[in-house]
């Protein structure tokens, strides 16, 4: 079985775009603008204490910065998970090759009468199990790959993660 390795040639650009179009970040920026308007009104027209608004502005700016960093961290974690899963597939491919060699050797020895057929069957079972392990590794990779692509292209609800 084959799989397509993730092309990370422009990963930084893709992640930056995902952050820029995050609904959560957009919403926080809109809330910040509202607080700034409230500050302006309090300062210019109401002659009231603006300190609570100044604190709210600072808090919202910090929340936006934290949200951006959190989103970037989440995307990087997902990206590195994909890279680890790619490595796991390569390892499982090598394990499959070893299982195939073991099976071929057992089958040859049975034909020569050196080994009994139960050893060949045992090797065949291990080969089938290793094939399943490889297929599971590929399946896990494809799921993670698709989830990451969705997050990069349509990161609209980070709260649902």
Backbone as a ProteinNet text record, in pm:
[ID]
protein_1_A
[PRIMARY]
XXXXXXXXXXXXXXXXXXXXXXXXXXXXXXXXXXXXXXXXXXXXXXXXXXXXXXXXXXXXXXXXXXXXXXXXXXXXXXXXXXXXXXXXXXXXXXXXXXXXXXXXXXXXXXXXXXXXXXXXXXXXXXXXXXXXXXXXXXXXXXXXXXXXXXXXXXXXXXXXX
[TERTIARY]
82	0	86.2	41.2	115.1	39	109	48.1	122.3	58.7	119.5	173.4	302	360.3	312.1	295.6	247.5	352.8	311.2	401	406.7	522.4	534.6	615.5	614.7	695.2	651.7	525	477.7	393.5	437.8	361	345.4	450.3	440.9	334.1	328.8	227.8	86.9	71.3	-60	-106.4	-14.5	-51.4	-87.5	-11.8	-41.1	-178.8	-212	-344.3	-454.1	-430.1	-529.3	-553.8	-447.2	-460.2	-535.6	-500.3	-563.8	-712.7	-757.7	-900.5	-975.8	-911.5	-977.5	-1093.4	-1208.9	-1327.2	-1308.7	-1248.8	-1229.4	-1141.8	-1034.8	-946.3	-1020.4	-1092	-1170.7	-1269.5	-1337.8	-1437.7	-1372.3	-1256.4	-1187.5	-1142.6	-1099.9	-1059	-1178.4	-1293.6	-1414.5	-1454.2	-1441.7	-1471.3	-1375.9	-1247.7	-1149.9	-1191.1	-1235	-1279	-1397.6	-1488.4	-1603.3	-1558.4	-1464	-1411.7	-1344.1	-1273.2	-1208.1	-1311.1	-1422.2	-1530.2	-1588.6	-1611.7	-1663.3	-1565.4	-1437.4	-1335.1	-1342.9	-1350.6	-1357.8	-1480.2	-1594	-1717.2	-1702.3	-1649.8	-1632	-1536.1	-1432.7	-1330.3	-1379	-1444	-1479.6	-1613	-1709.7	-1845.2	-1900.8	-1859	-1920.7	-1839.4	-1714.8	-1625.6	-1624.3	-1617.8	-1611.9	-1473.5	-1451.2	-1323.2	-1300.9	-1190	-1160.3	-1071.4	-1026.6	-935.9	-993	-1120.5	-1173.9	-1167.7	-1188.6	-1181.6	-1037.5	-942.7	-801.9	-761.3	-805.7	-776.8	-841.4	-965.2	-1035.4	-963.6	-911.5	-837.2	-711.3	-637.4	-515.6	-546.2	-652.5	-691.3	-727.7	-804	-846	-726.4	-633.7	-513.4	-431.2	-422.2	-349.4	-421.6	-555.2	-632.8	-614.2	-608.7	-587.1	-449	-346.7	-210.7	-204.9	-268.1	-271.3	-345.5	-457.1	-535.7	-456.9	-384.4	-301.8	-193.2	-124	-17.6	-73.2	-188.3	-251.3	-288	-342	-380.1	-256.7	-151.6	-27.5	30.5	26.7	78.4	-2.1	-133.2	-219.5	-189.6	-174.2	-144	-6.2	92.2	225.9	224.7	149.4	137.8	77.8	-27.8	-90.2	7.9	83.4	181.6	289	343.2	447.1	390.5	265.1	199.1	196	164.9	164.4	303.5	405.4	541.8	579.9	537.4	563.4	490.8	367.3	290.6	353.7	412.1	484.9	601.1	673.9	786.9	738.4	626.2	570.3	537.3	484.4	452.6	578.9	684.6	810.5	861.7	850.3	892	807.1	677.1	587.9	612.1	651.3	686.6	808.9	906.8	1026	991.5	905.6	861.8	787.7	711	640.9	739.9	843.3	945.8	1012.4	1040.8	1102.3	1007.1	879.7	780.5	770.5	778.4	772.1	894.4	1010.3	1133.2	1123.3	1075.4	1058.9	962.7	853.5	756	816.4	882.3	944.2	1046.5	1122.7	1222.4	1153.4	1047.4	975.5	913.4	854.8	793.6	898.6	1015.9	1124.6	1171.9	1181.4	1227	1123.3	995.3	890.6	901.8	924.5	937.7	1057.1	1162.7	1281.6	1268	1160.7	1137.6	1214.8	1275.8	1354.6	1263.9	1149.5	1058.2	919.8	841.3	705.2	612.2	496.4	405.9	347.7	346	292.6	380.6	509.2	599.2	569.9	538.1	501.8	371.9	275	145.9	166.6	250.3	280	342.8	434.6	497.4	395.8	304.1	200.1	108.2	73.5	-10.9	60.3	189.5	265.9	272.2	282.5	283.9	150.1	42.5	-91.6	-110.6	-66.6	-77.5	2.5	121	203.7	142.1	78.9	7.9	-103.9	-175.9	-282.6	-226.3	-113.3	-50.2	-11.7	44.6	79.8	-45.3	-149.5	-273.8	-333.4	-325.3	-373.8	-290.6	-159.4	-71.8	-105.8	-131.4	-169.5	-304.7	-397.4	-529.8	-520.8	-441.9	-422.6	-360.4	-264.8	-199.3	-298.4	-377.4	-473.9	-573.9	-620.5	-714.1	-649.3	-528.3	-458.3	-429.2	-390.3	-361.3	-486.1	-598.3	-723.2	-768.9	-760	-797.8	-711	-583	-491.6	-524.2	-549.2	-585	-713.1	-809.6	-934.7	-904.4	-821.2	-786	-712.7	-630.7	-557.4	-647.5	-744.9	-826.7	-957.8	-1000.1	-1130.7	-1130.1	-1037.1	-1023.3	-1121.9	-1247.9	-1352.6	-1397	-1383.2	-1434.2	-1329.3	-1227.5	-1121.2	-1172.9	-1283.8	-1339.3	-1387.8	-1420	-1473.1	-1363.8	-1237.7	-1127.9	-1111.5
-120.2	0	126.3	223.9	349	461.3	562.8	680.8	803.3	916.6	1040.1	1116.2	1142.1	1219.3	1363.8	1423.2	1560	1653.9	1738.9	1836.6	1958.3	1979.1	2088.3	2205	2219.8	2324.3	2464.9	2486.5	2619	2612.1	2527.9	2503.3	2629.1	2711.2	2833.8	2927	2938	3023.4	2968.6	2837.7	2776.4	2796.4	2781.5	2799.3	2945	3036.7	3178.4	3213.3	3158.9	3181.7	3124.1	3008.2	2946.6	3033.7	3088.7	3176.8	3302.9	3358.5	3483.3	3468.4	3350	3334.1	3260.3	3245.6	3181.5	3268.7	3207	3280.5	3328.3	3245.5	3282.7	3407.6	3413.2	3529.8	3651.7	3632.9	3742	3797.1	3707.3	3747.3	3827.2	3783.1	3856.5	3995.3	4004.5	4134.7	4229.2	4175.1	4257.2	4304.4	4216.6	4254	4363.8	4354.9	4457.5	4592.3	4592.1	4717.4	4777.1	4694.3	4742.1	4805.5	4742.1	4797.1	4931.6	4943.1	5070.2	5180.2	5145	5242.4	5284.6	5186.2	5217.6	5307.6	5282.1	5366.2	5508	5520	5652.4	5729.2	5662.1	5727.8	5771.2	5682.7	5716.3	5833.2	5835.8	5939.6	6072.9	6071.8	6194.3	6255.5	6171.6	6223.4	6205.5	6104.8	6076.9	6129.8	6166.3	6212.9	6117.1	5986.7	5885.6	5823.6	5745.7	5678.5	5581.4	5595.7	5509.2	5390.8	5386.9	5280.6	5140.2	5115.7	4981	4945.2	5044.8	5018.5	4991.9	5066.5	5043.8	4901.2	4857.4	4720	4618.5	4646.2	4554.7	4546.8	4659.9	4661.2	4576.1	4595.4	4517.9	4368.5	4336.4	4195.7	4133.2	4204.9	4150.3	4135.4	4232	4220.6	4098.1	4076.1	3957.8	3829.6	3831.5	3713.7	3683.6	3787.8	3768.5	3707.3	3762.2	3709.1	3563.7	3534.1	3396	3304.4	3352.6	3273.5	3240.8	3340.1	3319.1	3215.8	3230.7	3135.9	2995.4	2988.4	2858.4	2789.4	2865.5	2810.8	2765	2845.9	2807	2679.7	2673.1	2554.9	2430.6	2446.8	2334.3	2286.4	2379.5	2342.6	2277	2330.4	2270.2	2129.7	2111.9	1979.3	1880.3	1922.5	1836.6	1806.1	1907.1	1890	1788.5	1803.1	1709.9	1569.9	1560.4	1430	1361.6	1437.2	1381.6	1330.5	1409.8	1368.6	1240.2	1229.7	1107	987.9	1009.9	901.6	857.8	951.7	915.4	823	857.9	773.3	635.7	632.3	503.4	415.4	474	396.7	337	416.1	364.8	247.6	259	149.6	24.6	43.1	-71.4	-134.5	-54.4	-110.8	-201.5	-154.8	-237.7	-365.2	-351.9	-470.9	-568.6	-516.5	-602.4	-675.9	-604.3	-669.3	-783.2	-760	-863.5	-983	-953.4	-1062.3	-1141.3	-1072.6	-1140	-1230.2	-1179.9	-1260	-1383.4	-1363.2	-1476.8	-1580.5	-1533.7	-1626.8	-1701.6	-1627.5	-1691.7	-1796.5	-1764.7	-1859.1	-1983.8	-1961.6	-2075.8	-2161.9	-2097.6	-2172.7	-2255.5	-2198.7	-2271.5	-2390.7	-2370.2	-2478.9	-2591.7	-2554.5	-2657.9	-2739.1	-2671.3	-2741.5	-2836.9	-2796.5	-2881	-2990.4	-2979.5	-3080.1	-3053.2	-2938.2	-2904	-2858.7	-2801.7	-2743.9	-2802.7	-2806.4	-2857.4	-2742.7	-2778.6	-2679.3	-2584	-2622.3	-2531.8	-2407.4	-2419.9	-2304.2	-2208.9	-2268.3	-2184.8	-2111	-2180.4	-2118.6	-2006.3	-2031.7	-1930.5	-1806.1	-1827.2	-1714.6	-1640	-1714.7	-1651.6	-1565	-1615.1	-1538.6	-1409.8	-1418.1	-1298.6	-1199	-1251.2	-1165.3	-1093.2	-1164.8	-1104.7	-1000.3	-1032.9	-937.4	-810.9	-827.8	-711.2	-628.6	-694.8	-622.4	-538.9	-597.6	-523.6	-405.5	-425.6	-318.3	-202.7	-236.2	-132.6	-60.2	-135.1	-72.2	19.5	-21.4	63.7	190.8	178.3	295.6	393.2	339.2	424.6	489.6	414.5	467.8	581.3	561.8	666.5	791.3	769.5	881.1	957.8	886.4	951.6	1033.8	979.1	1053.9	1181	1169	1286.1	1388	1338.6	1424.7	1502.6	1433.4	1500.1	1599.8	1562.7	1654.7	1780	1762.5	1877.1	1967.2	1907.6	1987.6	2067.3	2004.4	2074.9	2192.8	2170.1	2277.6	2391.4	2359.2	2462.9	2542.6	2478	2545.6	2599.2	2549.8	2591.2	2590.2	2663.4	2665.1	2765.8	2724.1	2815.5	2798.8	2680.4	2656.1	2584	2658.6	2595.5	2546.6	2600.6	2554.1	2410.8	2361.1	2226.8	2120.1	2158.5	2062	2000.8
0	0	0	-71.8	-81.5	-12.8	25.2	83.2	31	36.4	-11.6	107.6	107.4	216.1	207.6	324	330.8	274	182.3	122.9	214.3	275.1	369.8	314.4	183.3	120.9	163.2	187.4	227.5	355.5	448.1	570.3	654.5	661.9	741.9	686.5	556.7	492.4	518.7	505.3	527.8	672.3	765.8	906.8	935.3	878.4	898.5	841.9	726.6	667.7	756.6	813.8	902.4	1025.3	1078.9	1195.5	1156.5	1041.4	998.1	971.7	935.1	906.1	1016.2	1131.1	1244.7	1292.3	1303.5	1349	1492.7	1577.2	1716.9	1729.9	1652.8	1656.5	1601.1	1492.4	1433.5	1536.1	1604.8	1704.7	1816.7	1865.5	1971.3	1923.4	1798.2	1743.7	1733.8	1697.3	1691.8	1831.7	1930.3	2068.9	2115.6	2075.2	2109.8	2051	1926.4	1864	1938.9	1983.9	2060.8	2193	2258.2	2384.2	2358.8	2247.9	2214.4	2190.9	2127.5	2106.4	2240.9	2327.9	2461.1	2537.2	2523.3	2586.9	2533.3	2402	2338.7	2387.9	2393.7	2440.3	2585.9	2669.3	2810.5	2827.4	2747	2757.5	2700.9	2585.4	2515.6	2559.3	2590.8	2609.4	2750.1	2820.5	2950	3067.7	3041.1	3147	3265.7	3234.8	3339.8	3342.3	3443.1	3459.8	3343.5	3275.2	3160.5	3199.7	3323	3366.3	3343	3374.9	3346.5	3197.3	3113	2968.1	2924.1	2985.5	2953.8	2991.6	3109.2	3151.1	3057.4	3018	2927.3	2793	2745.7	2618.7	2632.4	2740.7	2761.9	2774.7	2848.3	2863.5	2729.6	2649.1	2519.6	2425.9	2428.3	2345.8	2387	2517.9	2566	2525.4	2533	2493.3	2344.5	2264.4	2119.9	2095.8	2161.4	2144.7	2190.9	2304.4	2353.5	2257	2203.7	2109	1983.6	1934.2	1814.3	1843	1956.2	1990.9	2014	2077.7	2102.6	1971.2	1879.5	1749.3	1672	1673.2	1605.6	1667.4	1799.7	1868.8	1832.3	1827.9	1791.5	1649.2	1557.5	1419	1408.8	1479.2	1476.2	1536	1642.8	1704.2	1604.7	1536.3	1435.1	1321.6	1280	1172.6	1213	1333.8	1378.5	1398.8	1436.4	1446.6	1309.4	1205.7	1070	1033.2	1064	1031.6	1107.4	1233.5	1310	1249.4	1206.5	1144.8	1012.3	938.8	816.1	850	954.8	997.2	1041.2	1112.5	1155.1	1035.2	930.8	810.2	750.9	744.5	690.1	774.1	905.2	993.7	969.1	957.6	934.9	797.7	699.5	568.3	580.9	656.7	678.4	754.5	854.6	928.5	837.7	744.6	649.4	559.1	515.7	433.8	511.3	636.9	720.8	735.3	758.2	770.3	640.8	528.3	398.2	380	416.1	405.5	495.5	617.8	710.5	653.4	595.7	537.8	419.2	330.2	213.1	256.3	358.9	408.5	466.1	543.4	602.2	492.8	390	281.1	207	186	118.3	201.3	331	418.5	425.2	418.5	417.7	289.4	175.3	47.5	49.1	119	127.3	233.3	311.8	415.4	543.6	556.4	675.5	789.6	752.4	850.9	829.9	937.6	920.1	875.9	825.8	768.1	872.2	998.1	1100.9	1114.3	1091.8	1095.8	980.2	864.8	749.5	778.4	835.6	869.1	970.6	1069	1170.8	1106.7	1013.8	942.6	857.3	796.4	714.5	801.3	918.8	1012.2	1052	1082.7	1119.4	1003	882.1	763.6	748.4	767.5	757.5	867.7	988.7	1099.3	1070.8	1014.2	983.3	871	774.6	668.7	729.5	824.5	892.6	972	1036.9	1113.6	1021.5	905.8	807.9	759.7	727.5	680.8	787.1	913.9	1023.3	1034.6	1019	1024.8	912.2	793.4	679.7	705	758.8	790	892.3	996.9	1097.6	1036.4	946.8	879.2	792.4	715.5	626.1	706.2	817.5	901.8	955.4	1009.8	1063.9	953.8	837	721.7	682.6	670.2	631.3	736.8	863.3	970.8	967.9	947.2	941.9	823.5	708.9	591.2	615.2	680.1	711.9	804.2	904.2	996.5	925.6	829.8	757.7	663.8	606.9	506.1	560.7	676.8	727.8	879.9	938.5	1084.1	1140.2	1148.6	1188.7	1332.5	1389.3	1523.6	1606.7	1651.2	1729	1863.3	1911.6	2038.8	2030.5	1911.8	1897	1902	1899.4	1904.1	2037.7
[MASK]
+++++++++++++++++++++++++++++++++++++++++++++++++++++++++++++++++++++++++++++++++++++++++++++++++++++++++++++++++++++++++++++++++++++++++++++++++++++++++++++++++

